[in-house]
mmCIF file with all atom_site columns, C-alpha atoms in Angstrom:
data_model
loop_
_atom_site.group_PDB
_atom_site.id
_atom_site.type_symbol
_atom_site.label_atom_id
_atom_site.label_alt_id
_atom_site.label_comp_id
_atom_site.label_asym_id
_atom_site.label_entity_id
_atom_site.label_seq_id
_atom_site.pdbx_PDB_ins_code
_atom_site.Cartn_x
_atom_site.Cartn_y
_atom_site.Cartn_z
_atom_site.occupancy
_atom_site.B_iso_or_equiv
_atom_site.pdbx_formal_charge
_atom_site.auth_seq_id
_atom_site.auth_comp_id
_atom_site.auth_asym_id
_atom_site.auth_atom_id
_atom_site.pdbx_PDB_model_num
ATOM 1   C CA . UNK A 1 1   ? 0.000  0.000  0.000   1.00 0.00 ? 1   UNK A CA 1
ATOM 2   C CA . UNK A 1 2   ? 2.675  2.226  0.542   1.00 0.00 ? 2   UNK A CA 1
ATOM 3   C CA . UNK A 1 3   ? 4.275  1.230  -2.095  1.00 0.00 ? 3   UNK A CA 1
ATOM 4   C CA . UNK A 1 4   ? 1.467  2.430  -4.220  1.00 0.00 ? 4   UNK A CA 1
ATOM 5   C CA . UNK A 1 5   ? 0.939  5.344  -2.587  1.00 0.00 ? 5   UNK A CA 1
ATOM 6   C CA . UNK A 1 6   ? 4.647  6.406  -2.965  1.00 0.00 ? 6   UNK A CA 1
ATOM 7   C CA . UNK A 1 7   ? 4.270  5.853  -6.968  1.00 0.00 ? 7   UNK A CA 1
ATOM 8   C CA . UNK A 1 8   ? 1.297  7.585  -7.509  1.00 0.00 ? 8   UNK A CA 1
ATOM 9   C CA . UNK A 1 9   ? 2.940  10.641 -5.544  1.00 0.00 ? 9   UNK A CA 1
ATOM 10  C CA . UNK A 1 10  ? 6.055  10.406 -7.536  1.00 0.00 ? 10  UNK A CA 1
ATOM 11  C CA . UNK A 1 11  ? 3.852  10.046 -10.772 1.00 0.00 ? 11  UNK A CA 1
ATOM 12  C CA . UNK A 1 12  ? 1.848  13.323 -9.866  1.00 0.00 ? 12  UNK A CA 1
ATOM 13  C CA . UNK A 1 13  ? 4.738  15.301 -8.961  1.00 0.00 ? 13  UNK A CA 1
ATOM 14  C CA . UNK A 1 14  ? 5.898  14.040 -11.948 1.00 0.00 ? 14  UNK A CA 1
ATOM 15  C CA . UNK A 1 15  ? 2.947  15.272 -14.624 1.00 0.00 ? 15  UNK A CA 1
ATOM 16  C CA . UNK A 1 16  ? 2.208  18.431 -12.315 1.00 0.00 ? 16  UNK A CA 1
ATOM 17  C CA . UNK A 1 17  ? 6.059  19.578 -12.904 1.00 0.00 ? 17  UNK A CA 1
ATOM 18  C CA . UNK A 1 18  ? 5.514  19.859 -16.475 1.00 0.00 ? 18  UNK A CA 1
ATOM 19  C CA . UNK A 1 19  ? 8.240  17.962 -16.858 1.00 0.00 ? 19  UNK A CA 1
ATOM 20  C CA . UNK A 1 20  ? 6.409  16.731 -20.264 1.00 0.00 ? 20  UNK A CA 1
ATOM 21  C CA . UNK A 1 21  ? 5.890  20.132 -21.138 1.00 0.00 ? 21  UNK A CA 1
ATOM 22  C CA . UNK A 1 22  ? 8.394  21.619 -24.031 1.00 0.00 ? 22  UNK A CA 1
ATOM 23  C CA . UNK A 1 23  ? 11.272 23.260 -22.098 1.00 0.00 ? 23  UNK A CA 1
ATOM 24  C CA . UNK A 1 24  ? 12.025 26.993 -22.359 1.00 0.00 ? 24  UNK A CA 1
ATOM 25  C CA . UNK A 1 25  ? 11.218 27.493 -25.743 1.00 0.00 ? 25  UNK A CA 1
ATOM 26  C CA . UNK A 1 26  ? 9.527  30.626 -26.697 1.00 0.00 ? 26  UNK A CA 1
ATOM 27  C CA . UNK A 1 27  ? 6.737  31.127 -29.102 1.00 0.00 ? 27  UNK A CA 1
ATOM 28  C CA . UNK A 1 28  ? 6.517  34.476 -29.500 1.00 0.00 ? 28  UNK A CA 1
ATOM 29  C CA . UNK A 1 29  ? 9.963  35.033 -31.430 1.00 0.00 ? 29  UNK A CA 1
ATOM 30  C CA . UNK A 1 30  ? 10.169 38.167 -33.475 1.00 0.00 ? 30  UNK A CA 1
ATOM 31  C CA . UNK A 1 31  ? 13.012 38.512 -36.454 1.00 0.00 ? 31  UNK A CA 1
ATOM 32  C CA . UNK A 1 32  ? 15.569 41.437 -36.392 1.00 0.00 ? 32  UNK A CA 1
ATOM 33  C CA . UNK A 1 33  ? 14.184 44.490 -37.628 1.00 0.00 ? 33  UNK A CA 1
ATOM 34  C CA . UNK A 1 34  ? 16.142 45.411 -40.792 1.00 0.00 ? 34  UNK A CA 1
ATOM 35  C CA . UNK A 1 35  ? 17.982 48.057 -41.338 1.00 0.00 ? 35  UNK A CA 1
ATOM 36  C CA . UNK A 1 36  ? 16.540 51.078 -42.983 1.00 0.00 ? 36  UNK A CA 1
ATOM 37  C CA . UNK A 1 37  ? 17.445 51.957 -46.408 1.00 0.00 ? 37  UNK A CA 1
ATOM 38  C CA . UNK A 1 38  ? 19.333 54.866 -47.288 1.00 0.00 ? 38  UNK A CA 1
ATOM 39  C CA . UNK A 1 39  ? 17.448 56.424 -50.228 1.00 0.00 ? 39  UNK A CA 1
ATOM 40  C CA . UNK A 1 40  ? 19.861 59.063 -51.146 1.00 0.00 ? 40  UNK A CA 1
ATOM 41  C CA . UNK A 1 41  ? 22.628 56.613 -51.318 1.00 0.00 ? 41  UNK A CA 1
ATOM 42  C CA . UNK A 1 42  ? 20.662 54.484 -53.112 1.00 0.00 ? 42  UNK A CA 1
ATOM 43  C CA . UNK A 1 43  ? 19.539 57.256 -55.790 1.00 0.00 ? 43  UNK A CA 1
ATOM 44  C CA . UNK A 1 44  ? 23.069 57.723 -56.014 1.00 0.00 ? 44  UNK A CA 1
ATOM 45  C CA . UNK A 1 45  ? 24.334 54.285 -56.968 1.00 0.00 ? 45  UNK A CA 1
ATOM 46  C CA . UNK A 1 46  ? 21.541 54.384 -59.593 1.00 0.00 ? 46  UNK A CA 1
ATOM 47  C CA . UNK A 1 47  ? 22.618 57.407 -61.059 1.00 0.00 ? 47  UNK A CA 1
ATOM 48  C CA . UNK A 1 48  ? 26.660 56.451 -61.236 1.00 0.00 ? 48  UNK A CA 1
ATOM 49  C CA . UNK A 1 49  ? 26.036 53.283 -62.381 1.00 0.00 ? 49  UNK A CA 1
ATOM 50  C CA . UNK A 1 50  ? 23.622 54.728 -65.607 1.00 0.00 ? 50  UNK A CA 1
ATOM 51  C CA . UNK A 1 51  ? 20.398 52.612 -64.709 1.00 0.00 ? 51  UNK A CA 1
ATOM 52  C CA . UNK A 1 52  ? 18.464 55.759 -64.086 1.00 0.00 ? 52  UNK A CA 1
ATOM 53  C CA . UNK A 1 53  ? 15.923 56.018 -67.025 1.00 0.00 ? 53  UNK A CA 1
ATOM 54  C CA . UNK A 1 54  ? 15.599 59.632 -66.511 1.00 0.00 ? 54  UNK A CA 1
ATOM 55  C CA . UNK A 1 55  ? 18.800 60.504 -66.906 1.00 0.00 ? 55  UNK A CA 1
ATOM 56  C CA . UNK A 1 56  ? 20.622 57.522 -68.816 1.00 0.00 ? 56  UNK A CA 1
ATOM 57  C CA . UNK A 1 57  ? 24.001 56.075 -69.013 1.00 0.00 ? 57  UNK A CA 1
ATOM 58  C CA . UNK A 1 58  ? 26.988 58.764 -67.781 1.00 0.00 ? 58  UNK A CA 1
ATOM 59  C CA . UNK A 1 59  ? 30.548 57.606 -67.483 1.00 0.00 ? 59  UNK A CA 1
ATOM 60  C CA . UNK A 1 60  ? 31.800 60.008 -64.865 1.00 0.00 ? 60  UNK A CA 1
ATOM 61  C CA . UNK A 1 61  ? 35.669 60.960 -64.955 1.00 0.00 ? 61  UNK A CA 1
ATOM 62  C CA . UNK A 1 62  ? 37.365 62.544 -62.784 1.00 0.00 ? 62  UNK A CA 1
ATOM 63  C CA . UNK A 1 63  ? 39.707 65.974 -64.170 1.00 0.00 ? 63  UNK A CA 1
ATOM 64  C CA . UNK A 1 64  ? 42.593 66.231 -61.844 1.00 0.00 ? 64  UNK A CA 1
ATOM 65  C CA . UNK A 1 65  ? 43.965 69.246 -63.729 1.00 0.00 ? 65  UNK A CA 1
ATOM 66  C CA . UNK A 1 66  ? 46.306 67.613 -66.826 1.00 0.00 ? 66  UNK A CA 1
ATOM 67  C CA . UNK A 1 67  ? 44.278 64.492 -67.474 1.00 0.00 ? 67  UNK A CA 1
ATOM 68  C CA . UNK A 1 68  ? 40.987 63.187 -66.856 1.00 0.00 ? 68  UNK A CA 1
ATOM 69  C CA . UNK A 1 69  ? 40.208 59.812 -65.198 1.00 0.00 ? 69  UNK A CA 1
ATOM 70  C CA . UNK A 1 70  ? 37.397 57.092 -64.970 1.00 0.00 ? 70  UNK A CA 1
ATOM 71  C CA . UNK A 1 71  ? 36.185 57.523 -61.449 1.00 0.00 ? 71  UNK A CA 1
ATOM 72  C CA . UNK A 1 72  ? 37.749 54.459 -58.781 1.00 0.00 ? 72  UNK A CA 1
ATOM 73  C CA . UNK A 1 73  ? 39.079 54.729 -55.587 1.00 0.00 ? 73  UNK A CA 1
ATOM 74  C CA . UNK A 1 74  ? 42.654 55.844 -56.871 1.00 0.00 ? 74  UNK A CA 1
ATOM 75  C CA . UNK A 1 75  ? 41.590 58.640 -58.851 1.00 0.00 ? 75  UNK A CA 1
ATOM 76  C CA . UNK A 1 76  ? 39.501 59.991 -56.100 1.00 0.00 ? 76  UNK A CA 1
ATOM 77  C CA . UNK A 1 77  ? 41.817 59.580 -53.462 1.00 0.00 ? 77  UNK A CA 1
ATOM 78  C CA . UNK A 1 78  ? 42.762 63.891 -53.417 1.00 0.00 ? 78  UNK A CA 1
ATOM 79  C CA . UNK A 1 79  ? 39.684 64.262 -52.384 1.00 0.00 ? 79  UNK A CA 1
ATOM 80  C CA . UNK A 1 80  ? 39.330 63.171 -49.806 1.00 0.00 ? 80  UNK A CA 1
ATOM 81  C CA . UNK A 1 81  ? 38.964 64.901 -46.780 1.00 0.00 ? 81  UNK A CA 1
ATOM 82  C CA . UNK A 1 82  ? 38.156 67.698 -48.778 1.00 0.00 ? 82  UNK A CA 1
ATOM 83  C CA . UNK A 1 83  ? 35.044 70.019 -49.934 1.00 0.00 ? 83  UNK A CA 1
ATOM 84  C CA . UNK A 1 84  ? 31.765 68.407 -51.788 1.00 0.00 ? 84  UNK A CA 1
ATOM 85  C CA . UNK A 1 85  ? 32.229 71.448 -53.853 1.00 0.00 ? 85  UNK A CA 1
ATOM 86  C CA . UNK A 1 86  ? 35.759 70.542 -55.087 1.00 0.00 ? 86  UNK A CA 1
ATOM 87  C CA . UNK A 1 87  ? 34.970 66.831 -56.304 1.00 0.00 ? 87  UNK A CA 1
ATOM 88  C CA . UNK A 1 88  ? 31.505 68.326 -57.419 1.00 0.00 ? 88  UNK A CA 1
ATOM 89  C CA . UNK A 1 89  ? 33.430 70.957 -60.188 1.00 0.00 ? 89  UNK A CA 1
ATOM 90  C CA . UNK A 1 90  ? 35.859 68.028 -60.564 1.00 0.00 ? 90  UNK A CA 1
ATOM 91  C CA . UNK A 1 91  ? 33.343 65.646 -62.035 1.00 0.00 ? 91  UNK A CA 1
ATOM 92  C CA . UNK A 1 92  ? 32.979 65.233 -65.709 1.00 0.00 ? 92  UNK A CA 1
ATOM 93  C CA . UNK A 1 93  ? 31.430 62.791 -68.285 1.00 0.00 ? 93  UNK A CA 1
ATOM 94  C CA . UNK A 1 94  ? 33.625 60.673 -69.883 1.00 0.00 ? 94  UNK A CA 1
ATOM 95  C CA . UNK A 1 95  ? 31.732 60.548 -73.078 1.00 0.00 ? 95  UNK A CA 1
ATOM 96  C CA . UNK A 1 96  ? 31.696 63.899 -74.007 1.00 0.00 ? 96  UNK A CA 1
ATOM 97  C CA . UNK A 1 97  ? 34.288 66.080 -71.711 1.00 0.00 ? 97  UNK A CA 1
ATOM 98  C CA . UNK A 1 98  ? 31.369 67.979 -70.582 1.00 0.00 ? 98  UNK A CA 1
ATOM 99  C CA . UNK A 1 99  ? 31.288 68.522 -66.709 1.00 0.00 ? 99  UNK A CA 1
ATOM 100 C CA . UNK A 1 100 ? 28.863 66.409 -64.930 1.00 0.00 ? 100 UNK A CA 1
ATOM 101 C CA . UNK A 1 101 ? 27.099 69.259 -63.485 1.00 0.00 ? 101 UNK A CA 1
ATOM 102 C CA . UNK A 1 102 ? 25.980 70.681 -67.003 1.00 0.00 ? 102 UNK A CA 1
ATOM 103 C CA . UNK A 1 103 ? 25.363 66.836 -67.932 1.00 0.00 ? 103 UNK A CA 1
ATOM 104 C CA . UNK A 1 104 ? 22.649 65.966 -65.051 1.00 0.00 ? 104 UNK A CA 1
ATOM 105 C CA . UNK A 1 105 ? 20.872 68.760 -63.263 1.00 0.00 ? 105 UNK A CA 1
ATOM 106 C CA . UNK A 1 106 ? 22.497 69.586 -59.744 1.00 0.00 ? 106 UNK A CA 1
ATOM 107 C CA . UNK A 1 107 ? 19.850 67.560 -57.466 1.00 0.00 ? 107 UNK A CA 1
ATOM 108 C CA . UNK A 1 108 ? 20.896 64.429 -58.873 1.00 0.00 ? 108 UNK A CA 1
ATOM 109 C CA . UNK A 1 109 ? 24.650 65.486 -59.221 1.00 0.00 ? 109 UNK A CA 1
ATOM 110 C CA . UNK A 1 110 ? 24.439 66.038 -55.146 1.00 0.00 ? 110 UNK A CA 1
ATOM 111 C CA . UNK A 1 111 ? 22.800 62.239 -55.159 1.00 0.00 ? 111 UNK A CA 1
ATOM 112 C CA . UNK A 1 112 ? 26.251 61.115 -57.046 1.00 0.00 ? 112 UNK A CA 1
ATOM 113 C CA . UNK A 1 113 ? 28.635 63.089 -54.822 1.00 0.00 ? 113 UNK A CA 1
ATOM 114 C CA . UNK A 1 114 ? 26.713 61.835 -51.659 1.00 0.00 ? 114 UNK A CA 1
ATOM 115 C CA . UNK A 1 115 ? 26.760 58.091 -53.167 1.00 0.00 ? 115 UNK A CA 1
ATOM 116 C CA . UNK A 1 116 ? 30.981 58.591 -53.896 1.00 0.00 ? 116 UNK A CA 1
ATOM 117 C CA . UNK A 1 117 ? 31.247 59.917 -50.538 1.00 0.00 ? 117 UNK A CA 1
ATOM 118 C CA . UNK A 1 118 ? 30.028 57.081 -48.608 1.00 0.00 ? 118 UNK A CA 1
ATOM 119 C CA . UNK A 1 119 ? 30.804 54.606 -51.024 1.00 0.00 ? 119 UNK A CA 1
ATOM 120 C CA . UNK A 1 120 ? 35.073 55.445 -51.008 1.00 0.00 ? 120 UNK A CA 1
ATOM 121 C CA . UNK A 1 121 ? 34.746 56.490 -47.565 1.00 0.00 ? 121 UNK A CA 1
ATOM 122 C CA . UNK A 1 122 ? 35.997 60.421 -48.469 1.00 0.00 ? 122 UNK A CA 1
ATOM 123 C CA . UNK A 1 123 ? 34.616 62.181 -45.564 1.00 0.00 ? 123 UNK A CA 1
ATOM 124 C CA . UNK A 1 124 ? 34.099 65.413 -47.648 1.00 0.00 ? 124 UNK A CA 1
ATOM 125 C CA . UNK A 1 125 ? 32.802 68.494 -45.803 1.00 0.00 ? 125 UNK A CA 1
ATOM 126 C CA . UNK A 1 126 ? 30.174 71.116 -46.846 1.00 0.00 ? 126 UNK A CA 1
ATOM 127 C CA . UNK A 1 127 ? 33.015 73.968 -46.773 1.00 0.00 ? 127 UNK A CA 1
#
């Protein structure tokens, strides 16, 4: 009888425990929230790389004062640390030696110069 009596305690403490029950696992899990998107940067990289259909393909060179150069981390490398205003005059297309600004209007020109900025890491100022 005791016997018995022992078991069915053991068994109760047992299913009252919840030792059946799924361990620690939470159902309410919620994913990461993502990271939000940097339009102008992304306006940017749309524009440099030609797929905007408003504008079209540009090839954008760089004029360092004797030649002029496809834009790439070299050729924009006296630049940095320097003004917006000094890459912005610096900017030209490629294709027909015009500079950039007179090329695109100067809205989307800023969207380049932002894009270039944060792309090669140039840490230009306003001044």
């Amino acid at each position: 009888m005791k016997r018995i009596s022992i078991l069915s305690f053991a068994l109760t403490a047992l299913l009252s425990s919840g030792a059946f029950a799924s361990g620690g696992y939470n159902h309410s899990y919620e994913a990461p929230k993502p990271k939000p998107v940097d339009t102008r940067y992304e306006y940017g990289k749309t524009i440099y790389h030609g797929r905007a259909k408003n504008i079209g393909k540009v090839n954008f060179c760089v004029n360092d004062g004797e030649t002029m150069s496809p834009v790439k981390a070299s050729t924009l490398r006296p630049f940095k640390r320097g003004s917006v205003r000094n890459l912005t005059s610096s900017l030209y297309n490629c294709d027909t030696s015009q500079k950039a600004g007179e090329t695109i209007n100067s809205k989307d020109l800023s969207y380049v110069v932002y894009y270039l900025n944060k792309r090669f890491r140039l840490r230009l100022n306003n001044g």
